[in-house]
Coordinates of C-alpha atoms and ligand atoms in Angstrom, one line a residue:
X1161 CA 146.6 -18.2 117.9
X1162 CA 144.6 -16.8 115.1
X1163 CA 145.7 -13.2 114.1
X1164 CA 143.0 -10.5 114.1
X1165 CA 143.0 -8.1 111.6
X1166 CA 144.0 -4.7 112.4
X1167 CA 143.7 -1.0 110.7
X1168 CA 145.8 1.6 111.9
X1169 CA 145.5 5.0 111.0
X1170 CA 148.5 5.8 108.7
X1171 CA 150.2 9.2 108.7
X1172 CA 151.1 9.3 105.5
X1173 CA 148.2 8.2 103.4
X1174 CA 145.8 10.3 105.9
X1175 CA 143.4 6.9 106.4
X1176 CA 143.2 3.5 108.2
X1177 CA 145.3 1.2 106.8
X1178 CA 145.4 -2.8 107.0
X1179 CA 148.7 -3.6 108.8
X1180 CA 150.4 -6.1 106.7
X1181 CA 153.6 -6.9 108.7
X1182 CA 156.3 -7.3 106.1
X1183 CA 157.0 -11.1 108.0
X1184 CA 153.9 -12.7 108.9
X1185 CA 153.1 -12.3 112.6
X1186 CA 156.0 -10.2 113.5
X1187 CA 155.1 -6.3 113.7
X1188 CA 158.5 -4.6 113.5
X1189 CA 158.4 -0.7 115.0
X1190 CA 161.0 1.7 115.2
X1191 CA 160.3 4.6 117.7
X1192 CA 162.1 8.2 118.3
X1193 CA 162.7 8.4 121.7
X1194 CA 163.6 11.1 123.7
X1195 CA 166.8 13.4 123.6
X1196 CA 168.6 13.1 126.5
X1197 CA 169.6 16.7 127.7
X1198 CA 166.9 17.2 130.2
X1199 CA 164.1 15.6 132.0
X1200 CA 161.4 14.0 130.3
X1201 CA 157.7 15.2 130.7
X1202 CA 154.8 13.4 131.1
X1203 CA 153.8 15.1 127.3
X1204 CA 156.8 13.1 126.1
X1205 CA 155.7 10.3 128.2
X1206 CA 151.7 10.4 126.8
X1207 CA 154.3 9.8 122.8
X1208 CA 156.5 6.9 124.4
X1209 CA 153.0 4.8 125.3
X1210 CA 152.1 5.0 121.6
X1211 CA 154.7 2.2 120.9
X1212 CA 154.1 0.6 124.4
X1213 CA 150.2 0.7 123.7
X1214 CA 151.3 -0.6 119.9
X1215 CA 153.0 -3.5 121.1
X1216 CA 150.8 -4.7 123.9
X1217 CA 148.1 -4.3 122.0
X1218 CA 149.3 -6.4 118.7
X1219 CA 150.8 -8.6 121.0
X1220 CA 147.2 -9.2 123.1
X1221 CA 146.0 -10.1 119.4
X1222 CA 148.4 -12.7 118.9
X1223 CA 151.2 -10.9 116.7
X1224 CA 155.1 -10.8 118.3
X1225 CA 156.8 -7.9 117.9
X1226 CA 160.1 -5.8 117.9
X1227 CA 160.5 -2.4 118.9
X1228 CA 163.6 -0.3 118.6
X1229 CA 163.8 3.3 120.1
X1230 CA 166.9 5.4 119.7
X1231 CA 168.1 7.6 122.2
X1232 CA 169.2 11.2 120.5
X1233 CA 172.5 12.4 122.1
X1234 CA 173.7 14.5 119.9
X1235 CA 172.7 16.8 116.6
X1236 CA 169.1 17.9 117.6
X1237 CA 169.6 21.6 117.2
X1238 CA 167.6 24.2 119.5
X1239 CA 165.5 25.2 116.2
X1240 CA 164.8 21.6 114.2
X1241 CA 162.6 23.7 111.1
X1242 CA 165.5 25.5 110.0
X1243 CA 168.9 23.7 111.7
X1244 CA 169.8 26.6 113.7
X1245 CA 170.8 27.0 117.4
X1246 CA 173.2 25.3 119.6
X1247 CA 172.4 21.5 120.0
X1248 CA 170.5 20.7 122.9
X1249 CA 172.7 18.7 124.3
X1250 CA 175.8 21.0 124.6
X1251 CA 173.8 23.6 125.9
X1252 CA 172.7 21.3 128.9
X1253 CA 176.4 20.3 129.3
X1254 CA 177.4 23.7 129.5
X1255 CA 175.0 25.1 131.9
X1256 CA 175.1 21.8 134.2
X1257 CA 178.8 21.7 134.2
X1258 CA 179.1 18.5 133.0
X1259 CA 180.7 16.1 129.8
X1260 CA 178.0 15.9 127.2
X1261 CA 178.3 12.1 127.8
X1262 CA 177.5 12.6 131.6
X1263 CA 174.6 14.6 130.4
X1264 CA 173.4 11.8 128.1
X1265 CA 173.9 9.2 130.7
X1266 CA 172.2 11.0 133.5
X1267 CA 169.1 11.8 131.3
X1268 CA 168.7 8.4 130.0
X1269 CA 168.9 6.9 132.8
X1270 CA 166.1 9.3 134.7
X1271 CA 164.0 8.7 131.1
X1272 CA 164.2 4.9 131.6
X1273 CA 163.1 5.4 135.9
X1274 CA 160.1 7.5 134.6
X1275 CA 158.7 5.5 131.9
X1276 CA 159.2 2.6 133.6
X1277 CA 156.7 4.0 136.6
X1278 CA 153.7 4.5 133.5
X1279 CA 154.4 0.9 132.8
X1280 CA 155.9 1.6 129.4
X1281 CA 157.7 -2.2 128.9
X1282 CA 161.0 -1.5 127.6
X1283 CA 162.4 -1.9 123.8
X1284 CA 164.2 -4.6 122.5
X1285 CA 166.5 -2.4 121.5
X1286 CA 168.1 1.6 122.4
X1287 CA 170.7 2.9 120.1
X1288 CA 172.4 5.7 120.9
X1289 CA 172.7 8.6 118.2
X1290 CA 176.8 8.7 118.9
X1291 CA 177.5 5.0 118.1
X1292 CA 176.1 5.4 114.8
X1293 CA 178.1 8.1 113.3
X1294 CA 179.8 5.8 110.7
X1295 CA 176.6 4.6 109.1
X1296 CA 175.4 8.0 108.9
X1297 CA 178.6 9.2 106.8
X1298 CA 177.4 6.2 104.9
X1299 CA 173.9 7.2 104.2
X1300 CA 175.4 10.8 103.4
X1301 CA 177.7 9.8 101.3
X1302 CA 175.1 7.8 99.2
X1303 CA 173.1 10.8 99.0
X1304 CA 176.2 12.5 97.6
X1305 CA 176.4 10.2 94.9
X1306 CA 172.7 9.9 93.5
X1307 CA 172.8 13.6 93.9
X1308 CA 170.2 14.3 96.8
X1309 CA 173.1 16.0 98.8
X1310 CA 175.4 18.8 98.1
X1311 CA 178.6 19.9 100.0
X1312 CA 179.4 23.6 100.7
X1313 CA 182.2 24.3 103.7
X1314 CA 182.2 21.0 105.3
X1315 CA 178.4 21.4 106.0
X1316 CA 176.5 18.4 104.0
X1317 CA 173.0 19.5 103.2
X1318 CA 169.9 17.2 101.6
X1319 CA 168.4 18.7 98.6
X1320 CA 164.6 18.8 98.9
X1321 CA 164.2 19.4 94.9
X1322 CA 165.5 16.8 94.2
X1323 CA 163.1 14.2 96.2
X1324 CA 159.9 14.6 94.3
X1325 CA 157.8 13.0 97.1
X1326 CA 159.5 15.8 99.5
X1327 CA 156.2 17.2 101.8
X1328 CA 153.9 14.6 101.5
X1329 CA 153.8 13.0 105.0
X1330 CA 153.1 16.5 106.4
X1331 CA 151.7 18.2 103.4
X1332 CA 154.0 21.1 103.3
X1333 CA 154.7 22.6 99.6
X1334 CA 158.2 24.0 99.2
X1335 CA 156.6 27.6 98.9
X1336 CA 155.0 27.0 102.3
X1337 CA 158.3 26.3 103.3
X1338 CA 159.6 29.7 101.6
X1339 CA 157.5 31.5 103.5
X1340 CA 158.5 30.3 106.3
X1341 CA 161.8 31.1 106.4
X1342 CA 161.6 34.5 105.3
X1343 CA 164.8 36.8 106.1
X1344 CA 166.8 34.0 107.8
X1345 CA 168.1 32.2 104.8
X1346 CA 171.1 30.3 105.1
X1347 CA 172.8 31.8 101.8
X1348 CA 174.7 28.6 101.5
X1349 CA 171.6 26.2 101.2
X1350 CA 170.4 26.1 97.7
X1351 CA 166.8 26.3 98.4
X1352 CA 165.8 27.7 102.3
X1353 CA 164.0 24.2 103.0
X1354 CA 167.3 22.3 102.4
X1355 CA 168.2 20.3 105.9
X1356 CA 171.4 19.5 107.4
X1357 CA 172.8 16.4 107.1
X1358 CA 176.1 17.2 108.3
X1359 CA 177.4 20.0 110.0
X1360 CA 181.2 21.1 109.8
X1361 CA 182.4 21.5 113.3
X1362 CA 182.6 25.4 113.3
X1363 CA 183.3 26.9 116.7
X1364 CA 182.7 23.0 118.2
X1365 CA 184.9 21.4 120.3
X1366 CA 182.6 18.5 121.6
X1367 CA 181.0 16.1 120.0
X1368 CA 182.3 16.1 117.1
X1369 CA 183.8 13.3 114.5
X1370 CA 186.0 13.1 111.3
X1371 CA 183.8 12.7 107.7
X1372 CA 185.0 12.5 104.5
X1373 CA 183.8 16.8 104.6
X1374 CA 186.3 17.7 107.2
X1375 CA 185.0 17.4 111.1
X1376 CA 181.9 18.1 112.2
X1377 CA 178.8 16.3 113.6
X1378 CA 175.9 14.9 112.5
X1379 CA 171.8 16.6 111.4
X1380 CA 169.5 15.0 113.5
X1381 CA 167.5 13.8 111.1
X1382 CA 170.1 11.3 109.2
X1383 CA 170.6 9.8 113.3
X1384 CA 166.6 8.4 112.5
X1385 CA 167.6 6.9 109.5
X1386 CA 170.9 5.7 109.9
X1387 CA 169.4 3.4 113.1
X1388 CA 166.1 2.4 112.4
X1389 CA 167.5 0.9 108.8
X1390 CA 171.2 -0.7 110.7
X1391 CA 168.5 -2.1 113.0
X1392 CA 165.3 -3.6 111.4
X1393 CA 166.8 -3.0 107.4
X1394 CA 165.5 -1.4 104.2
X1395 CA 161.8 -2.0 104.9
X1396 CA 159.8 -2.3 108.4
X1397 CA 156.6 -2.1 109.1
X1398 CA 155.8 1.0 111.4
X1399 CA 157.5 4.0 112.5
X1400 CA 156.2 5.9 115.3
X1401 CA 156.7 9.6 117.0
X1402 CA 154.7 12.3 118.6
X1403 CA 152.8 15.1 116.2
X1404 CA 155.5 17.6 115.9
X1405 CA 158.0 14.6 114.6
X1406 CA 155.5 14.7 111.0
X1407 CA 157.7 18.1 110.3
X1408 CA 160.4 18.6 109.3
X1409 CA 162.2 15.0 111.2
X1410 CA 160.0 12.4 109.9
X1411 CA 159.6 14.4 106.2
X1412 CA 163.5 14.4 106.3
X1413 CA 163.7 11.1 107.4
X1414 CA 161.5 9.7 104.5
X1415 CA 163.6 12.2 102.0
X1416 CA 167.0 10.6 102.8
X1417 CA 165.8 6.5 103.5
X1418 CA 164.4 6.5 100.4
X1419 CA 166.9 8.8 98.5
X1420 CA 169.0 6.2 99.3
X1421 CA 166.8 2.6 98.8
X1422 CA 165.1 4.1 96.3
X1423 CA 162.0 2.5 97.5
X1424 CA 159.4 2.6 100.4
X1425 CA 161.5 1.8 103.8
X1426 CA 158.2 2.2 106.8
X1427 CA 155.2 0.7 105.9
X1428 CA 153.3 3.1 108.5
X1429 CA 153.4 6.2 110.1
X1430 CA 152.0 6.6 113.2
X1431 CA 151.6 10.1 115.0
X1432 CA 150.4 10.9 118.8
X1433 CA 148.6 13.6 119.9
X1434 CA 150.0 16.5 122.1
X1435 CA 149.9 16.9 125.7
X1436 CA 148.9 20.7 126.5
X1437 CA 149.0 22.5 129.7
X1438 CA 146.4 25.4 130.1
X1439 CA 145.8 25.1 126.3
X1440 CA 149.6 25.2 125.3
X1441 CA 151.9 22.8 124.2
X1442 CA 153.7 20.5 127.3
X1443 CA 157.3 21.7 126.2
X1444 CA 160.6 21.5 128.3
X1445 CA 161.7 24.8 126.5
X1446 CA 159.0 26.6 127.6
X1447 CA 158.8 25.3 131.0
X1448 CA 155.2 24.4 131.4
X1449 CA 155.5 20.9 131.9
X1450 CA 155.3 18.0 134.8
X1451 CA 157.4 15.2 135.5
X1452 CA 155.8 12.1 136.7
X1453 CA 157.8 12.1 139.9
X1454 CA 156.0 15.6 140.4
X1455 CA 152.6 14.3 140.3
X1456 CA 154.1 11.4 142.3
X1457 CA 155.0 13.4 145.4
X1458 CA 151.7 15.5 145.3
X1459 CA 150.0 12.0 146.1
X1460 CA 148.5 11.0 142.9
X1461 CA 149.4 7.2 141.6
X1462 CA 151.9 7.5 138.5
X1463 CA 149.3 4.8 136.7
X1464 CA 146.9 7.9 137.0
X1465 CA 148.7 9.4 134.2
X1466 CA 148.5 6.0 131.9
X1467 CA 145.1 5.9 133.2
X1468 CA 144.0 9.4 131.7
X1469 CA 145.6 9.2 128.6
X1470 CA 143.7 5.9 127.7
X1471 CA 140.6 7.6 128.0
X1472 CA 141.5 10.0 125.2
X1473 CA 142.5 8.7 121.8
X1474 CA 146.2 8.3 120.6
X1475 CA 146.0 10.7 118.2
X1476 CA 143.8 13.6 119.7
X1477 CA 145.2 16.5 121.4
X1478 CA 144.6 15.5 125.2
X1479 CA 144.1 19.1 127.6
X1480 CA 146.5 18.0 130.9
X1481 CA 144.4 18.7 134.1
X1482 CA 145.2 18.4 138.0
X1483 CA 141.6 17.5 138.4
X1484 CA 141.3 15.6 135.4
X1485 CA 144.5 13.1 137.0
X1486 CA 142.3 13.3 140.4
X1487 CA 139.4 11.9 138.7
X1488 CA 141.2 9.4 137.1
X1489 CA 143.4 8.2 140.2
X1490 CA 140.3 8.0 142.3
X1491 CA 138.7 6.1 139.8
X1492 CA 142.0 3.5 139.2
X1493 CA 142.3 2.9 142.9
X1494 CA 138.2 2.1 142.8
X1495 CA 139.2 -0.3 139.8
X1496 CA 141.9 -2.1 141.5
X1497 CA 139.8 -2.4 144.5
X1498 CA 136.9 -4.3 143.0
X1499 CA 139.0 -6.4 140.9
X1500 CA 140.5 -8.0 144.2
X1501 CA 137.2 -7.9 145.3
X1502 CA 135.9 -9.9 142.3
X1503 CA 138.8 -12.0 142.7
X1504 CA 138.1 -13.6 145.7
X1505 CA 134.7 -14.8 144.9
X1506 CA 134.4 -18.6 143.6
X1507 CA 132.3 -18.8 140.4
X1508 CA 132.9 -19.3 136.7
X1509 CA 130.6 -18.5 133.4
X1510 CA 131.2 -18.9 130.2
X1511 CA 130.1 -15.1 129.3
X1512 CA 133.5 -13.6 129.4
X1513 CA 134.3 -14.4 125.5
X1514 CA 132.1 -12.0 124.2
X1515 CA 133.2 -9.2 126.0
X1516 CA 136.9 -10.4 125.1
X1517 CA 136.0 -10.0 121.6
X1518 CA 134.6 -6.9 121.9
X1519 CA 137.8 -5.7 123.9
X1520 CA 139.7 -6.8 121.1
X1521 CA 137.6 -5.6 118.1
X1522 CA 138.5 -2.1 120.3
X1523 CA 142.5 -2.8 119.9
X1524 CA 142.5 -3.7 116.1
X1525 CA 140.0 -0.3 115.3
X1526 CA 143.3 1.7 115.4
X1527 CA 143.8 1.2 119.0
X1528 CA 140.6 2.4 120.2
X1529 CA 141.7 2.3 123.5
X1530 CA 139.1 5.0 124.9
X1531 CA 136.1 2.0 123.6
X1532 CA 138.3 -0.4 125.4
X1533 CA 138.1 1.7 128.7
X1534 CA 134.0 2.1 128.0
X1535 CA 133.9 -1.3 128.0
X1536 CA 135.7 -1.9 131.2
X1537 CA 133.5 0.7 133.0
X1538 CA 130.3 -1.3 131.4
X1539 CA 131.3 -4.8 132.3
X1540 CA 132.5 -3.0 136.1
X1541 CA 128.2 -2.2 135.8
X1542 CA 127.4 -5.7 133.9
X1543 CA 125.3 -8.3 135.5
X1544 CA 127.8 -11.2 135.0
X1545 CA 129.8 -13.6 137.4
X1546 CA 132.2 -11.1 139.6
X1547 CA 134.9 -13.7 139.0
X1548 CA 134.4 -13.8 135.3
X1549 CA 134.7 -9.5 135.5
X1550 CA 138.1 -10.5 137.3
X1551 CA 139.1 -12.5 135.1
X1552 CA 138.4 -10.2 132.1
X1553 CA 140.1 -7.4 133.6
X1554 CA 143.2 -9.0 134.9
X1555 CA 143.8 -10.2 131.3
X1556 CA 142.8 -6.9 129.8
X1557 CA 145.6 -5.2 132.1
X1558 CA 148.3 -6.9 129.8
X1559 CA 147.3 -4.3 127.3
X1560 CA 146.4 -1.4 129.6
X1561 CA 149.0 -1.7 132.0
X1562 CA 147.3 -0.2 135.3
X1563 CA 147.9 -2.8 137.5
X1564 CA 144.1 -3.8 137.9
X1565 CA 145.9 -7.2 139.7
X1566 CA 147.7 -5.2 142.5
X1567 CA 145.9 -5.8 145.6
X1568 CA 147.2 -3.6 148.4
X1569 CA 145.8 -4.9 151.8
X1570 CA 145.7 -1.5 153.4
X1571 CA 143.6 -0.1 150.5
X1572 CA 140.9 -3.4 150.1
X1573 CA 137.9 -2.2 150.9
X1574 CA 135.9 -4.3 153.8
X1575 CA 134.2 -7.7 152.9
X1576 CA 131.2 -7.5 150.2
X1577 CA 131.5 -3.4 150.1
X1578 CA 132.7 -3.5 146.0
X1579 CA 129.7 -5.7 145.3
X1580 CA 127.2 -2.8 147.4
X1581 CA 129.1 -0.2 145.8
X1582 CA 128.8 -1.9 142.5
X1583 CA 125.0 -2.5 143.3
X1584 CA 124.6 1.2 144.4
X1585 CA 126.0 3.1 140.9
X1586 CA 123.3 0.5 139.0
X1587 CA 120.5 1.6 141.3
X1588 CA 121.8 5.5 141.0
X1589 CA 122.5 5.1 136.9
X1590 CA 118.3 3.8 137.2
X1591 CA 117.6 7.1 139.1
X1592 CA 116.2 4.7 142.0
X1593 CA 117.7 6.2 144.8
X1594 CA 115.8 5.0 147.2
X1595 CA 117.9 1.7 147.0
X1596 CA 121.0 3.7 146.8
X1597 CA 120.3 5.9 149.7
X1598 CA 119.6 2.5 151.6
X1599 CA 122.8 1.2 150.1
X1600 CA 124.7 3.9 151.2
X1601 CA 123.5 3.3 154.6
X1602 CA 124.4 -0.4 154.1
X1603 CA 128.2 1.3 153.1
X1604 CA 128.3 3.4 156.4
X1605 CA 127.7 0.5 158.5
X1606 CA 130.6 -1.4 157.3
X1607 CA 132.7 1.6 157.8
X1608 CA 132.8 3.0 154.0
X1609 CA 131.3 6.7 153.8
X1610 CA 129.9 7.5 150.3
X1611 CA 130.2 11.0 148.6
X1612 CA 128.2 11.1 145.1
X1613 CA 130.4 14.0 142.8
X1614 CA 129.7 14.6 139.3
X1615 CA 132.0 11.6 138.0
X1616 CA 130.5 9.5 140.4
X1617 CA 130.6 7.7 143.7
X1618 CA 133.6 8.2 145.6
X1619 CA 134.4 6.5 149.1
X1620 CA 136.6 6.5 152.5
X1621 CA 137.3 3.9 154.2
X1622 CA 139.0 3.6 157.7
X1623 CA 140.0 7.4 157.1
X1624 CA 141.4 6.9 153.8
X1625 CA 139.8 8.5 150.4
X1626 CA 139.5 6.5 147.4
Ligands
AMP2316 P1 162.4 15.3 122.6 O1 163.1 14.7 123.8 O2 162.3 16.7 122.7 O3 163.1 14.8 121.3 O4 160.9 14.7 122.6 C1 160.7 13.3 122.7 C2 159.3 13.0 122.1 O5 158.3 13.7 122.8 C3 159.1 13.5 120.7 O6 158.7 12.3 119.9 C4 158.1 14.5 120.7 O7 157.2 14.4 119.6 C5 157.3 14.2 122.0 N1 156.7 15.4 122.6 C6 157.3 16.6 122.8 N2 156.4 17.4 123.4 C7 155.2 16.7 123.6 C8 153.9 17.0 124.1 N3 153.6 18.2 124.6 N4 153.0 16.1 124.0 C9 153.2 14.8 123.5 N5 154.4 14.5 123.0 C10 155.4 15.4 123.0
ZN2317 ZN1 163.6 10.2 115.1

């Protein structure tokens, strides 16, 4: 198959880029995934499609790819900008009672059961943090010896002056970083925006490991680096992560891969957009956040959730809404509905390949997948064959991921009613509502009422709401 060209917006050169994998065809990702010391969210969720809508997407173009996410069990401190605080994961272990290794293998576990209910297709490949500790001594040590790290008390830290390109993925000067950290300097680190590479044990009595600096444990930023280049080597093509990875992990990250290669390790950075609540961030430390099983038991479709956040670009902050997810789970269900409709009518046409192109032109324009989603609500309108709108849409789902090809018998609406209900939004998107008045009569008679709301038409049938 022939490869379409695709841009991508890059992180770190603030523009579209061409992707240019490194081996031709293969797109080769590395992803941070989730620390496991709680629940995830569905904000951390909305980050994990990224690399799920990345590799459908590229692969629906004709490219293969390889993803890696790590799982962080250990070293991500309470405060990541300035390495303080107890490490997440201890402090789950001590409140829940539990081994820091039962912790990580609880979470990871419920992580892998939610994602796998928004369709998120799993990795190749999930290292955990804790079986990489040797190759991060490694990296640390070579960062020692080309004098980007310094040793003081077993603590290993990364010198920032002495990585010229230090700020440039997020833009953040090292006076910006002064002023941040105003009054709570550690007085060992030889500037305040030095990060922790290694940590000397202290007060720790779990996780923690021998090093050449006495025992301790690792930063979380080296755990990034350490993986993605034991996994896919010196140079891959994309990295991904949510916004708040740009600073300081991803910075860091760049700091000490290419302290120690000496050249370029990710081709592209790619960031997704938040997930607020009520205008704040979705954050488990805050406590203003939904798990997909909750949104489950209050009767909405999980697929909702996937469904919402491919109507808003990847990169965009994206405002979480109980009305918004209703909107968009009546409007899935209405999807899958006429797709099985459209399925079981005979007929072919040769129309389809244009609108293919178009849905793919969507995919390679950064992954435009809010254009792709117009498109599927125009060709739902379109006056083509219903099997070749099928069609269309059943291939498109390998890249959206909503099930569009589930038919559930108990939700199929009655014989011809998605083709009157298709007929009635044209005649009502005309204003000519005589005919969908008459249409809706039509409806009634085979037993589906019709409610017009501001997004649209909505229905019941047989006592059911769709
Ligand atoms: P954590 O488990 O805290 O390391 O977070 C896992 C991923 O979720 C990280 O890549 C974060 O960037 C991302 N993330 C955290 N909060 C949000 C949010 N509100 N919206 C989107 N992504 C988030
Ligand atoms: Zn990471």
């Amino acid at each position: 198959m022939d490869l379409q060209e695709v841009s991508l917006y890059n992180t770190f050169t603030r523009h579209k880029d061409g992707l240019k994998p490194l081996q031709a065809g293969e797109v080769r990702i590395y992803s941070c995934g989730p620390t496991v010391y709680r629940y995830v969210h569905v904000g951390n969720l909305r980050t994990f499609m990224l690399p799920d809508l990345l590799c459908r997407s590229l692969e629906y173009l004709g490219y293969r790819t390889e993803q890696v996410m790590n799982i962080t069990d250990v070293g991500h401190l309470v405060d990541d900008t300035f390495d303080r605080g107890e490490d997440k994961m201890l402090v789950s272990a001590r409140l829940e009672k539990k081994s820091p290794e039962e912790i990580a293998s609880y979470y990871t576990s419920a992580f892998m059961a939610d994602a796998a209910k928004l369709n998120i297709r799993r990795a190749a490949t999930y290292p955990h943090a804790s079986e990489y500790i040797p190759q991060m001594v490694e990296l640390i040590n070579k960062l020692i010896e080309k004098g980007h790290a310094y040793e003081v008390d077993g603590t290993v830290y990364f010198d920032i002056a002495s990585f010229s390109k230090y700020g440039r993925l997020s833009g953040n000067s090292t006076d910006k970083l002064l002023a941040g950290s105003r009054g709570e300097v550690d007085p060992r680190k030889r500037h305040p925006g030095d990060f922790t590479l290694w940590k000397a044990a202290g007060e720790h009595r779990l996780q923690v490991w021998p090093s050449p600096w006495g025992p301790g444990f690792p930063g979380w930023h080296i755990e990034c680096s350490a993986m993605s280049m034991t996994l896919l080597g010196e140079r891959f093509d994309i990295h991904t992560g949510g916004a708040d990875n740009v600073f300081p992990h991803h910075e860091a990250e760049i700091a000490q891969s290419e302290g120690v290669t000496g050249h370029r390790v990710v081709s592209l950075w790619m960031h997704g957009g938040l997930l607020l609540l009520a205008g704040a961030r979705m954050a488990k430390s805050a406590g203003n956040f939904f798990r997909v099983t909750e949104l489950e038991e209050q009767g909405f479709d999980p697929l909702a959730f996937r469904y919402l956040a491919l109507q808003a670009k990847y990169r965009t902050k994206l405002n979480f809404s109980t009305e918004g997810l209703a909107g968009a789970d009546r409007a899935l269900r209405q999807l899958r509905e006429r797709v099985a409709e459209w399925s079981r009518q005979a007929g072919d046409g040769d129309q389809g390949d244009s609108w293919d192109e178009k849905f793919r032109a969507a995919l390679a324009d950064d992954l435009d997948l809010p254009a792709a989603m117009a498109l599927v609500a125009e060709l739902t309108r379109a006056d083509i064959a219903p099997a070749v709108k099928a069609r269309l849409l059943v291939s498109w789902n390998r890249v959206l991921g909503l099930d569009l090809d589930r038919s559930s018998p108990e939700a199929a609406l009655p014989e011809g009613a998605a083709d009157l209900l298709a007929r009635r939004e044209r005649a009502r998107a005309v204003k000519d509502f005589a005919t969908s008045d008459r249409l809706r009569e039509e409806l009634a008679g085979i037993g589906v009422a019709v409610t017009d709301t501001a997004e649209g038409q909505t229905w019941k049938v047989a006592g059911r709401t769709t």
